[in-house]
Amino acid sequence: CRGFNWRTVHTWVNCVVCFGGTALQNLKTTVDTVLWTMLKSKTFVKKTRSGGVLKIVREHYLRDDIWCGSEVCKECKDEAPVLQEHACIESDLCSYPHYLIPDTNVLLHQIDILVDPLIRNVIILQTVLQEVRHRSAPVYKRIKDAIHEKEKHFYTFTNEHHRETFIEREQGESANDRNDRAIRVAAKWYTDHLAKKTNGGSLKVVLLTDDRANKEKAEQDGLIVYRCEEYIKSLIGNPELMDRLALQPDDQNEITGSKLLFPEHLPLSRIQSGIKNGMFLQGTFHANRDNYLEGKVFINREGEEINEVLLQGLQNLNRAVHQDVVAVELFPKERWVAPSSVVLQDDSPNDEDADEDETENNLKGVPSDSSVLKPTGRVVGVIKRNWRPFCGMLSQSMIKEATRHLFTPADRRIPRIRIETRQAANLVGQRIMVAIDGWPKNSRYPNGHFVKNLGSAGDKETETEVLLLEHDVPHQPFSQAVLSFLPQMPWSITEEDLKVRADLRHLCVCSVDPPGCTDIDDTLHCRELENGNLEVGVHIADVSHFIRPGNALDQEAASRGTTVYLCGKRIDMVPELLSSNLCSLRSNVERLAFSCIWEMNHNAEIIKAHFTKSIINSKASLTYAEAQMRIDDTTMNDDITKSLRGLNRLAKILKSRRIAKGALTLSSPEVRFHIDSETHDPIDMQSKELKETNSMVEEFMLLANISVAQKIYDEFSECALLRKHPSPPPSNYDILIKAAKSRDLNILTDSAKALADSLNNATVENFPYFNTLLRILATRCMMQAVYFCSGMDSDFHHYGLASPIYTHFTSPIRRYADIIVHRLLAVAINADSTYPDLMDKHKQTALCNNLNYRHKMAQYAQRASVAFHTQLFFKNKGIINEEGFILFVRKNAIIILIPKFGLEGAVFFDHKDRPSPRLSFDSEGPTLKVEEHTFRMFDKVKVTISLDASNIQHQRIRMALVEPVIPGVSVPVPESEPEAKKPKLDC
C-alpha cells in the first residue's frame, strides 16, 4: 500500500460499499484505519492585514515509503543512497562508523564547522531545516549548498512526513520543546532502523546538541549524544576545527570582564509595544566609516516625521553593528547634538576594555546654531542582527601563548572582534574571515570565531577576493545547471529568426566603446531618408532571446543583477559565451538585436518611433578616440564617418535641449590605470578624459531609455520596471550652499533647473577649476537612483535627467533590469509572450530591491578596486608633490582632491606622536584655523603624496601639507624621491 493516495481510495470504497457485501465492508474498515493513521491535520492561526485572526487547518499526509538514505540498508528501496556505509571520522569519543544528526541550534551556530570538508555523512532533519529556513536565510542557503555537494554526503530526511517519526504537539508543550522531541524521535528511529539492518553492527547515529535539557532527555532515551564542542575536540588530527567553533552564551561570559560597559537590551516584547505606542522608533543602523563613536539610524516606517536619528558615544550605540535593525529611544530636543566633524579610528593596539571618556570628549563642543542639530537618541534593543562573515586581519595579543586575540575587519564600520585561536602565529599577515557569535554587555568588543584563511595580505588575488566578499558580489563560477541552458555551438541565425525579425544587415551600424570592450551592448546608425528627414537607430543586443524566463540561467542572472567591473577584472552577470560572443555586437558578424528607430528632422525633433526585433551586422567596432578621430578628420567621408557626424550633430542638439529643461551636468573624478602587461601592476594613473563621442553615445542611450520607458508604461501601467532619481532633501545642499557662499556666490536649489542654472553661472575669476569642484560637490548631494515597479509608486520623475519617466534598456549584457525591460517591450509589440511573474507587481518590486542592492554593492566594489590599485601605483613611487584643492574641511583635518590623479586624501593636524597645533573649527564656513592660517573649501594647496604601508590591513594614501607653509605643520619639499618604504610584511 506504499505511495497510495488514501484519500482517493477512501472515496472509491465508500461508493462501492453502497452496493453491499461483507468483504467490501471489511475493506472500508481497513481503509478508514489506514487513513486515520496516515492523514493528520495541522492547525495554526495567522494574522490578517486588517488585524483579524484567521484559523487555518491543513491536511498533513504521512508515508512509510520515505527512505533512510544509507548504503547499508537493503530494505529501503533508495536507488541513490547518500549516506556512506563506511562513515569513518577519527574520533576519541566515537571510534566506530557513525552518522551525525545536528539539532537546530547546532546547525544555526556551527554552520562553519558543518560545511568543513572533514564533516561528512550528516542527516539533516526536515524539522531542523524548516526552523533554519525561518530563522536565517544565509545559513539556510549554505546548508542547502552543502546538501547538493555530493562529496559531503548530507542527506535530508523528511521526518515530519514519515509515519514512524511524525509527532503531534502535546498539550502545554512549547513549539521549541515539540521540535526538540521530534529530533530525538527521529534520532531514535535511525538508531533502531540501522541496528536492524546491520544486525546490531557498528554503524551508529550521534546526536549533536548544545541544549543541556535536550541532551539529558536524549541520554534517557538511550541515544548517543554529545555537545558540539566535545565532539569537535575529540576529532583526531584536526585541531584547527576548534577555531571555527562559535561561542555559546556561557562561553562568552567566561572571556569577558565583570564590569558593565553597556546598558541591557530590552526584551523583544517591550520593544514591540514601545514601537507600537510611539515610545521607540525602529530603523536600520548605519555606522560612520570615519568615526567609530558615531552612527545613524534610518527610520523604516513611512509617515514618521523623523527619518533618521543620530547616535554618538559607545553607550548610545549600545552594541549595534552596521546594518542591524534596532529600536531607538529619541532624546528630548535639549539633548540633540550636531554630527561630529572629527575623524576617529578605533586603532588602539591592545585588547583592553578601555575607558572611552577622553575620546568621546572629542565629539563634544556642539555648535550653538540649532539648525545643524539633529534628532539624537540611543539604542535600546536589537530587533534583527545582520551579521555575516567579515574579512580582515588578526592583531596578535602581546601576551605570550595567548589564545584570545583581536580581529580587525577590513570594513571600518564594523567593530573589532575578539576571537580564540591556537594558530595566531600562522594567521598574522593573512587575510582571514571571522564571524560574530555575540556581544555581551560587559565586553568592549563582540566575540566571534575564525572561519577561513583567504591568503596573504597585499596579494592581488587575495585582495580582490576580499573586496568581492566584503561587497557581497556573487563571483563563483557558473554552475553546470546554469551552463546547460546556453545554446549549442556552433550557433547561427536560423530561417525562423529571419521570418520574425526585421533584416537590418544592410544598415551602416557601428559601436563606440571604451578600449578593450568585449561585451558590446549597443550599436548606432544615422542616415538621410528620401523625404529629407533623418533615420536614427539604436540597436541593442537581444539577450532576452537567449535567456528565457525561469530557467537556471535566468535565475542566476537575476541574482547577480549586474556585471561588476574591477580594475583589470570583470565579474560577468551572464556566462562569457553570451557576454563576449553571441550577444556581443561585434563587427562583421550577424547578431540578434532589439532596435529602437526614430525618424527625426534636422533639429533632432522626433517625428515617429518604432521598436522591432532585428538582425544586424555591425560595420565597425570603434573606441571613443577612434570615433572622434573620424569625426574630426575632414578627409574621411565614408558611410561610417558620415553616420557618426550626423549622430554627433544631433546629440549636441539633444543635450542642449535637455540642459535647457533642467538636466544636471555633474562631475565626478574618475581615474584610468595603464596596466603592465606582464606584472599586471598599474604603471600610470590619470584622470579619465571625456570626448564628444562619449556624450554622443550617452545622448542616444538616454533617448532610447526614455522612449522605451514611455512605451512599456503605456502598455503595462501596473508592472513596468522603471528607474527614478528622487530629488534630494534641502538639507543635502547645505554644504554646497556654504561652499558657494564662501566665494560670494548664490546657489539656488528650488528645482533641478534652478540648480543647473546656478551651477552654469558659478564662476570665479582666475580660478577655472572652481566650477568643476562645485559640480563634484553637487554630485555628493544627490540621492541614489533606484529601480521600481510603476504599480507600486506614483513619483516617476528622474531629477538628474529632468525627465518625467525613465528606464534602462540599453545594456542587457551587464544589467538584468534591461532584460526585464526587453521582455516587457517584446510583449508590448507582440514579439514575445508574457509569463506570470512579469505581470506581478509585488514580484517585480522584490526583484527591484535586489537589483538596487546589487547595483549599489557593485559601485562600492569598483571604488574599492580603484583604491587598491591606487595604492599599488604609489607603492614604488616614493614621495610625490602635487597641487590640489580642499574639498571638505573637518574639525581636525582637510580633505584634498588631486585633479591630476582624481585622488582624494586627508591631511590630519592632530598627531598621537607629537604636539598638535592650535586648531579652531567654525562649522558656519566651514573653516579650520591652524595656528595663524585659515583653510576654506576649494583653497589651493600643495601636498606630498605617499603610501603609508605601516598598517598592512589598512594601507592608505598619506598626504602632508607643503604649502601654505605653517611652522611646525608643513613639511619641506624633498630634494629627491627616495625609494618607497616597504610594509612590515612582503606583499
PDB file of C-alpha atoms in Angstrom, residues 190-322:
ATOM      1  CA  TYR A 190      17.530   5.944  12.846  1.00  0.00           C
ATOM      2  CA  THR A 191      19.375   4.199  15.690  1.00  0.00           C
ATOM      3  CA  ASP A 192      16.882   1.304  15.768  1.00  0.00           C
ATOM      4  CA  HIS A 193      16.487   1.162  11.985  1.00  0.00           C
ATOM      5  CA  LEU A 194      20.219   0.911  11.287  1.00  0.00           C
ATOM      6  CA  ALA A 195      20.731  -1.586  14.124  1.00  0.00           C
ATOM      7  CA  LYS A 196      18.192  -3.905  12.443  1.00  0.00           C
ATOM      8  CA  LYS A 197      19.733  -3.541   9.006  1.00  0.00           C
ATOM      9  CA  THR A 198      23.255  -4.231  10.256  1.00  0.00           C
ATOM     10  CA  ASN A 199      22.271  -6.972  12.741  1.00  0.00           C
ATOM     11  CA  GLY A 200      23.400  -4.778  15.640  1.00  0.00           C
ATOM     12  CA  GLY A 201      26.523  -3.797  13.741  1.00  0.00           C
ATOM     13  CA  SER A 202      28.957  -0.986  14.469  1.00  0.00           C
ATOM     14  CA  LEU A 203      27.244   1.817  12.469  1.00  0.00           C
ATOM     15  CA  LYS A 204      25.793   4.305  14.949  1.00  0.00           C
ATOM     16  CA  VAL A 205      23.929   7.623  14.988  1.00  0.00           C
ATOM     17  CA  VAL A 206      25.313  10.555  17.019  1.00  0.00           C
ATOM     18  CA  LEU A 207      23.043  13.431  18.009  1.00  0.00           C
ATOM     19  CA  LEU A 208      24.748  16.833  18.408  1.00  0.00           C
ATOM     20  CA  THR A 209      23.064  19.364  20.688  1.00  0.00           C
ATOM     21  CA  ASP A 210      24.222  22.227  22.893  1.00  0.00           C
ATOM     22  CA  ASP A 211      20.919  22.296  24.777  1.00  0.00           C
ATOM     23  CA  ARG A 212      21.501  20.811  28.228  1.00  0.00           C
ATOM     24  CA  ALA A 213      17.878  19.684  28.740  1.00  0.00           C
ATOM     25  CA  ASN A 214      17.682  18.152  25.260  1.00  0.00           C
ATOM     26  CA  LYS A 215      20.950  16.286  25.872  1.00  0.00           C
ATOM     27  CA  GLU A 216      19.717  14.841  29.181  1.00  0.00           C
ATOM     28  CA  LYS A 217      16.448  13.635  27.625  1.00  0.00           C
ATOM     29  CA  ALA A 218      18.320  12.088  24.689  1.00  0.00           C
ATOM     30  CA  GLU A 219      20.583  10.187  27.086  1.00  0.00           C
ATOM     31  CA  GLN A 220      17.497   8.940  28.948  1.00  0.00           C
ATOM     32  CA  ASP A 221      16.178   7.655  25.585  1.00  0.00           C
ATOM     33  CA  GLY A 222      19.387   5.667  25.134  1.00  0.00           C
ATOM     34  CA  LEU A 223      20.801   7.835  22.333  1.00  0.00           C
ATOM     35  CA  ILE A 224      24.447   8.649  21.743  1.00  0.00           C
ATOM     36  CA  VAL A 225      24.569  12.403  22.235  1.00  0.00           C
ATOM     37  CA  TYR A 226      27.365  14.977  22.596  1.00  0.00           C
ATOM     38  CA  ARG A 227      27.773  18.716  22.778  1.00  0.00           C
ATOM     39  CA  CYS A 228      29.178  20.052  19.532  1.00  0.00           C
ATOM     40  CA  GLU A 229      32.336  21.310  21.251  1.00  0.00           C
ATOM     41  CA  GLU A 230      33.174  17.996  22.912  1.00  0.00           C
ATOM     42  CA  TYR A 231      32.638  16.124  19.631  1.00  0.00           C
ATOM     43  CA  ILE A 232      34.852  18.524  17.644  1.00  0.00           C
ATOM     44  CA  LYS A 233      37.557  18.366  20.343  1.00  0.00           C
ATOM     45  CA  SER A 234      37.530  14.572  20.014  1.00  0.00           C
ATOM     46  CA  LEU A 235      38.413  14.617  16.315  1.00  0.00           C
ATOM     47  CA  ILE A 236      41.968  13.379  15.843  1.00  0.00           C
ATOM     48  CA  GLY A 237      44.465  15.464  13.857  1.00  0.00           C
ATOM     49  CA  ASN A 238      42.152  18.412  13.186  1.00  0.00           C
ATOM     50  CA  PRO A 239      42.796  20.989  15.938  1.00  0.00           C
ATOM     51  CA  GLU A 240      42.125  23.884  13.521  1.00  0.00           C
ATOM     52  CA  LEU A 241      38.416  22.992  13.596  1.00  0.00           C
ATOM     53  CA  MET A 242      38.320  24.180  17.204  1.00  0.00           C
ATOM     54  CA  ASP A 243      38.944  27.741  15.964  1.00  0.00           C
ATOM     55  CA  ARG A 244      35.709  27.599  13.983  1.00  0.00           C
ATOM     56  CA  LEU A 245      33.517  26.770  16.949  1.00  0.00           C
ATOM     57  CA  ALA A 246      31.010  29.520  17.608  1.00  0.00           C
ATOM     58  CA  LEU A 247      30.941  30.596  21.242  1.00  0.00           C
ATOM     59  CA  GLN A 248      27.813  29.807  23.214  1.00  0.00           C
ATOM     60  CA  PRO A 249      26.428  32.370  25.726  1.00  0.00           C
ATOM     61  CA  ASP A 250      28.037  30.546  28.663  1.00  0.00           C
ATOM     62  CA  ASP A 251      31.423  30.540  26.947  1.00  0.00           C
ATOM     63  CA  GLN A 252      31.126  34.239  26.085  1.00  0.00           C
ATOM     64  CA  ASN A 253      30.639  35.202  29.720  1.00  0.00           C
ATOM     65  CA  GLU A 254      33.845  33.382  30.629  1.00  0.00           C
ATOM     66  CA  ILE A 255      36.091  35.517  28.401  1.00  0.00           C
ATOM     67  CA  THR A 256      34.650  38.923  29.262  1.00  0.00           C
ATOM     68  CA  GLY A 257      35.072  41.116  32.297  1.00  0.00           C
ATOM     69  CA  SER A 258      32.639  41.695  35.109  1.00  0.00           C
ATOM     70  CA  LYS A 259      32.417  45.454  34.558  1.00  0.00           C
ATOM     71  CA  LEU A 260      29.124  46.509  32.967  1.00  0.00           C
ATOM     72  CA  LEU A 261      30.055  48.510  29.856  1.00  0.00           C
ATOM     73  CA  PHE A 262      26.723  48.753  28.062  1.00  0.00           C
ATOM     74  CA  PRO A 263      23.055  49.091  29.062  1.00  0.00           C
ATOM     75  CA  GLU A 264      20.944  45.927  28.965  1.00  0.00           C
ATOM     76  CA  HIS A 265      18.977  45.425  25.740  1.00  0.00           C
ATOM     77  CA  LEU A 266      15.226  45.430  26.291  1.00  0.00           C
ATOM     78  CA  PRO A 267      13.289  42.212  25.618  1.00  0.00           C
ATOM     79  CA  LEU A 268      11.568  41.974  22.239  1.00  0.00           C
ATOM     80  CA  SER A 269       8.084  42.169  23.783  1.00  0.00           C
ATOM     81  CA  ARG A 270       8.855  45.563  25.371  1.00  0.00           C
ATOM     82  CA  ILE A 271      10.461  46.791  22.157  1.00  0.00           C
ATOM     83  CA  GLN A 272       7.412  45.866  20.082  1.00  0.00           C
ATOM     84  CA  SER A 273       4.969  47.521  22.473  1.00  0.00           C
ATOM     85  CA  GLY A 274       7.225  50.595  22.654  1.00  0.00           C
ATOM     86  CA  ILE A 275       7.285  50.906  18.855  1.00  0.00           C
ATOM     87  CA  LYS A 276       3.519  50.486  18.733  1.00  0.00           C
ATOM     88  CA  ASN A 277       2.833  53.260  21.254  1.00  0.00           C
ATOM     89  CA  GLY A 278       5.438  55.611  19.775  1.00  0.00           C
ATOM     90  CA  MET A 279       7.948  55.418  22.626  1.00  0.00           C
ATOM     91  CA  PHE A 280      10.614  53.833  20.366  1.00  0.00           C
ATOM     92  CA  LEU A 281      11.463  54.080  16.662  1.00  0.00           C
ATOM     93  CA  GLN A 282      12.550  51.159  14.503  1.00  0.00           C
ATOM     94  CA  GLY A 283      15.242  51.570  11.880  1.00  0.00           C
ATOM     95  CA  THR A 284      18.459  50.316  10.299  1.00  0.00           C
ATOM     96  CA  PHE A 285      21.737  51.296  11.934  1.00  0.00           C
ATOM     97  CA  HIS A 286      24.473  52.728   9.703  1.00  0.00           C
ATOM     98  CA  ALA A 287      27.888  53.099  11.327  1.00  0.00           C
ATOM     99  CA  ASN A 288      30.100  56.062  10.431  1.00  0.00           C
ATOM    100  CA  ARG A 289      33.104  54.929   8.387  1.00  0.00           C
ATOM    101  CA  ASP A 290      35.239  57.846   9.615  1.00  0.00           C
ATOM    102  CA  ASN A 291      34.155  57.909  13.268  1.00  0.00           C
ATOM    103  CA  TYR A 292      33.640  54.698  15.211  1.00  0.00           C
ATOM    104  CA  LEU A 293      31.828  56.574  18.003  1.00  0.00           C
ATOM    105  CA  GLU A 294      29.050  57.808  15.734  1.00  0.00           C
ATOM    106  CA  GLY A 295      26.291  56.416  13.581  1.00  0.00           C
ATOM    107  CA  LYS A 296      22.774  56.989  12.274  1.00  0.00           C
ATOM    108  CA  VAL A 297      19.560  55.005  12.407  1.00  0.00           C
ATOM    109  CA  PHE A 298      17.416  55.367   9.296  1.00  0.00           C
ATOM    110  CA  ILE A 299      13.772  55.011  10.283  1.00  0.00           C
ATOM    111  CA  ASN A 300      11.953  52.432   8.158  1.00  0.00           C
ATOM    112  CA  ARG A 301       8.294  53.355   8.735  1.00  0.00           C
ATOM    113  CA  GLU A 302       6.547  55.708   6.320  1.00  0.00           C
ATOM    114  CA  GLY A 303       4.765  58.717   7.749  1.00  0.00           C
ATOM    115  CA  GLU A 304       7.296  59.317  10.527  1.00  0.00           C
ATOM    116  CA  GLU A 305       8.256  62.980  10.924  1.00  0.00           C
ATOM    117  CA  ILE A 306      11.828  61.934  11.753  1.00  0.00           C
ATOM    118  CA  ASN A 307      13.568  59.807   9.133  1.00  0.00           C
ATOM    119  CA  GLU A 308      16.986  59.496  10.782  1.00  0.00           C
ATOM    120  CA  VAL A 309      18.343  59.560  14.342  1.00  0.00           C
ATOM    121  CA  LEU A 310      21.929  60.464  15.236  1.00  0.00           C
ATOM    122  CA  LEU A 311      23.797  58.286  17.758  1.00  0.00           C
ATOM    123  CA  GLN A 312      27.004  59.385  19.497  1.00  0.00           C
ATOM    124  CA  GLY A 313      29.137  57.513  22.011  1.00  0.00           C
ATOM    125  CA  LEU A 314      29.564  53.835  22.811  1.00  0.00           C
ATOM    126  CA  GLN A 315      26.790  53.799  25.425  1.00  0.00           C
ATOM    127  CA  ASN A 316      24.235  55.175  22.976  1.00  0.00           C
ATOM    128  CA  LEU A 317      25.405  52.936  20.127  1.00  0.00           C
ATOM    129  CA  ASN A 318      24.911  50.097  22.641  1.00  0.00           C
ATOM    130  CA  ARG A 319      26.466  47.226  20.667  1.00  0.00           C
ATOM    131  CA  ALA A 320      24.658  47.935  17.391  1.00  0.00           C
ATOM    132  CA  VAL A 321      26.610  46.711  14.374  1.00  0.00           C
ATOM    133  CA  HIS A 322      26.344  48.193  10.871  1.00  0.00           C
TER     134      HIS A 322
END
